[in-house]
Amino acid sequence: MTGLEIKNLSVNIHDKEIIKNFSLKVPKGEIHAVMGPNGTGKSTLSYSIMGHPAYHPTQGEILLNDQIINDWSPDQRSQAGLFLAMQYPVAVPGVSVANFLRTAMNIRRKAANPSDKGIPIPEFRKILKEKMAYLKMDPSFSSRYLNDGFSGGEKKRAEVLQMAMLKPEIAILDEIDSGLDIDALRIVAEGINTLAQENQMGILIITHYQRLLDYIKPDVVHIMMDGHIVLSGKSELALELEEKGYDWIRQEQPLP
Amino acid sequence: MEKSQDIQLKGIGDSDYQYGFQDPDVSVFKTREGLDEDVVRQISAMKGEPEWMLDYRLKGLKHFQQRPMPSWGPDLSDLDLDHLIYYVRPSEKSEKSWDEVPDTIKNTFDKLGIPEAEQKFLAGVGAQYESEMVYHSIQEHLEKMGVIFLSIEDGLRQYPDLFRKYFGTVVPFTDNKFAALNSAVWSGGSFVYIPKGVHVDLPLQAYFRLNIANIGQFERSLIIADEGSQVHYVEGCTAPQYTTNSFHSGVIEIIVGKNARVRYSTIQNWSTNVYNLVTQRAKVFENGTMEWVDSNLGSKITMKYPSCYLMEEGAHGEILSMAFAGKGQIQDAGSKMVHFAPNTSSKVTSKSISKNGGRSSYRGLVKIMPKAVNAKANVVCDALILHGQSQSDTYPTMEIDQQKVSVGHEASVSKIGEEQLFYLMSRGLSEEDATTMVVSGFIEPLVKELPMEYAVEMNRLIQIQMTGAVG
Ligand SMILES: Nc1ncnc2c1ncn2[C@@H]1O[C@H](COP(=O)(O)OP(=O)(O)OP(=O)(O)O)[C@@H](O)[C@H]1O
Ligand SMILES: [Mg+2]
């Protein structure tokens, strides 16, 4: 299958099992939403998929386009088409957004074609300007230091900007809606939709709020509790959840 | 805007130290190994100096011999001062045209890109090879405006009064053991005078090259910026890698006149067998501004504390320093700000990086004299450690003899965070690229103060330093 597949994944943090026998398929071109209470392990899952060294699986497999990537470093995963928009993006003082993006793009071009000379600066500027315009970002933003002193909403937009520039095949968006104001939410969501269509992207969207899913229509909604998926359904499931909270699932789904 | 952050990671994978090539010894004269009065007399005679200078040298020598090695800093016990050669004359004289410079030497500077840089973006260039300046030239229009940019020897010959008025007034030979040594055996360096109100827009650059092993280079520069003038002087240094050590011990004296502005930038990239012990100081007069932009990447041991003596009201001093200590290197860098007058201000920003067991330290002094009412001083030291076994220390000293002042000091030490690396790697950067990027960001406040060409060069040097830093 082209896309992301997670098979029976378990992940420990400090000897405590956080992800428990988790399985999920996100084929290219599909949008999957994962919802679940705080502390359930959603971010842990996203880190494990991206290859964070502290979140190594104790069992199971992560596959990207049918290849097992458990032992790949984060940069290998990224270059293979995986992207993670983080819940808490990290600041890199002294490195401008533009410089960072150009470096990242050049490294990827070079990996694809060792004789690549790097993206010409005018071309880079043009693409950056275009992407920033449709995310309604002020042009001066590109000369700010990456995530350094960014507001919550700015960080999220910057994550989407990176995704737009790097064009992944599979993107995991961990609470991309948190911190966005009402207008920004719509703008960012539209941006994500456009990218998804343009690139036939597969998306795993982690959120607490049904509202985001009004804008980005998921093919499947999964409910995650205590480290694994307890229920999957159509987008209506999100509405139901919004109405009833998690307790009804806890009652209906006896925890393992 | 993005210029100074232009990180093209192409430097990665280059050989470790690309300036390590060595040329044959083409010198026309050398003093014998070791140092005594005869050697000093010989150097002075070679230069055909006036009597007062010989006397000065001999006083310097005496002081050097009497003064103990400094014991408060890095261990200098491997520095074999008895077997060094203190003076090596590479060619007959300092030329104004590259065509006159002997081929071997000219080729070296070609390889280092100096003549090319001169044509592109410099107002003047001086090039020192071993003990002498072999080339010194300045744009004609500046010369016509009265700007003087000569080898220090030509300065002494052609402008004896101006020279004598200032020489040794900023850094006396009694200042420290190595200033005394330099006063005894100095050779090469620049003599710079910027007349009243003249702004030299492009940088003047001096380039220092040590070629043969086991020698000492003792350049001496004197820069005088008259009232309301402005100048930016840039110094660069490289040497081949030998198994025996070489020694570089310069003295830089700068006079910043009323309302004048001087910036002195150093990109020190000596090979890791060079001891680099330098004294550089500026005296800053009414409302003048002195800025030291000091970056130390190379050398075995560097001890260097650029300083500003803020002599008159409104004088301002800044030091922006960066030290990068790799395997086996000690960078003992710092600053010294002395406030003598009211309303003087100083600002120190120090960035140090240690990797693979290297040690970098910040050693600094802020001194506020009784008359310095309303003085302001601020010191910020940030250290970044790339590996556990590396080390970074801070030794700040504050001596404050006046109540009405504002003095601030902040220090931070950080390790490159796993989260930062993961974040960057999740965008496709290798661990090495990611580390390099964090380091480049860390020193960005300094790099952005350099002219674009140097900023690019600096980023490239950092990338070379970072090659193999991971693992
Ligand atoms: N580095 C860590 N050290 C200690 N505990 C951790 C670490 N990372 C995650 N955890 C714990 O693992 C559990 C799952 O955390 P995770 O961040 O994955 O939850 P989440 O589902 O993303 O929650 P939220 O909805 O609040 O973002 C929590 O109990 C959390 O405290
Ligand atoms: Mg989370």
Short mmCIF file of C-alpha atoms and ligand atoms in Angstrom, two decimals, chain A residues 42-43 87 174-175, ligand 2:
data_model
loop_
_atom_site.label_atom_id
_atom_site.label_comp_id
_atom_site.label_asym_id
_atom_site.label_seq_id
_atom_site.Cartn_x
_atom_site.Cartn_y
_atom_site.Cartn_z
CA LYS A 42 -1.57 10.85 20.46
CA SER A 43 1.59 12.95 20.45
CA GLN A 87 1.97 20.12 18.78
CA ASP A 174 -0.73 17.15 15.78
CA GLU A 175 -3.23 19.70 17.04
MG MG C 2 -0.58 15.72 22.27
#
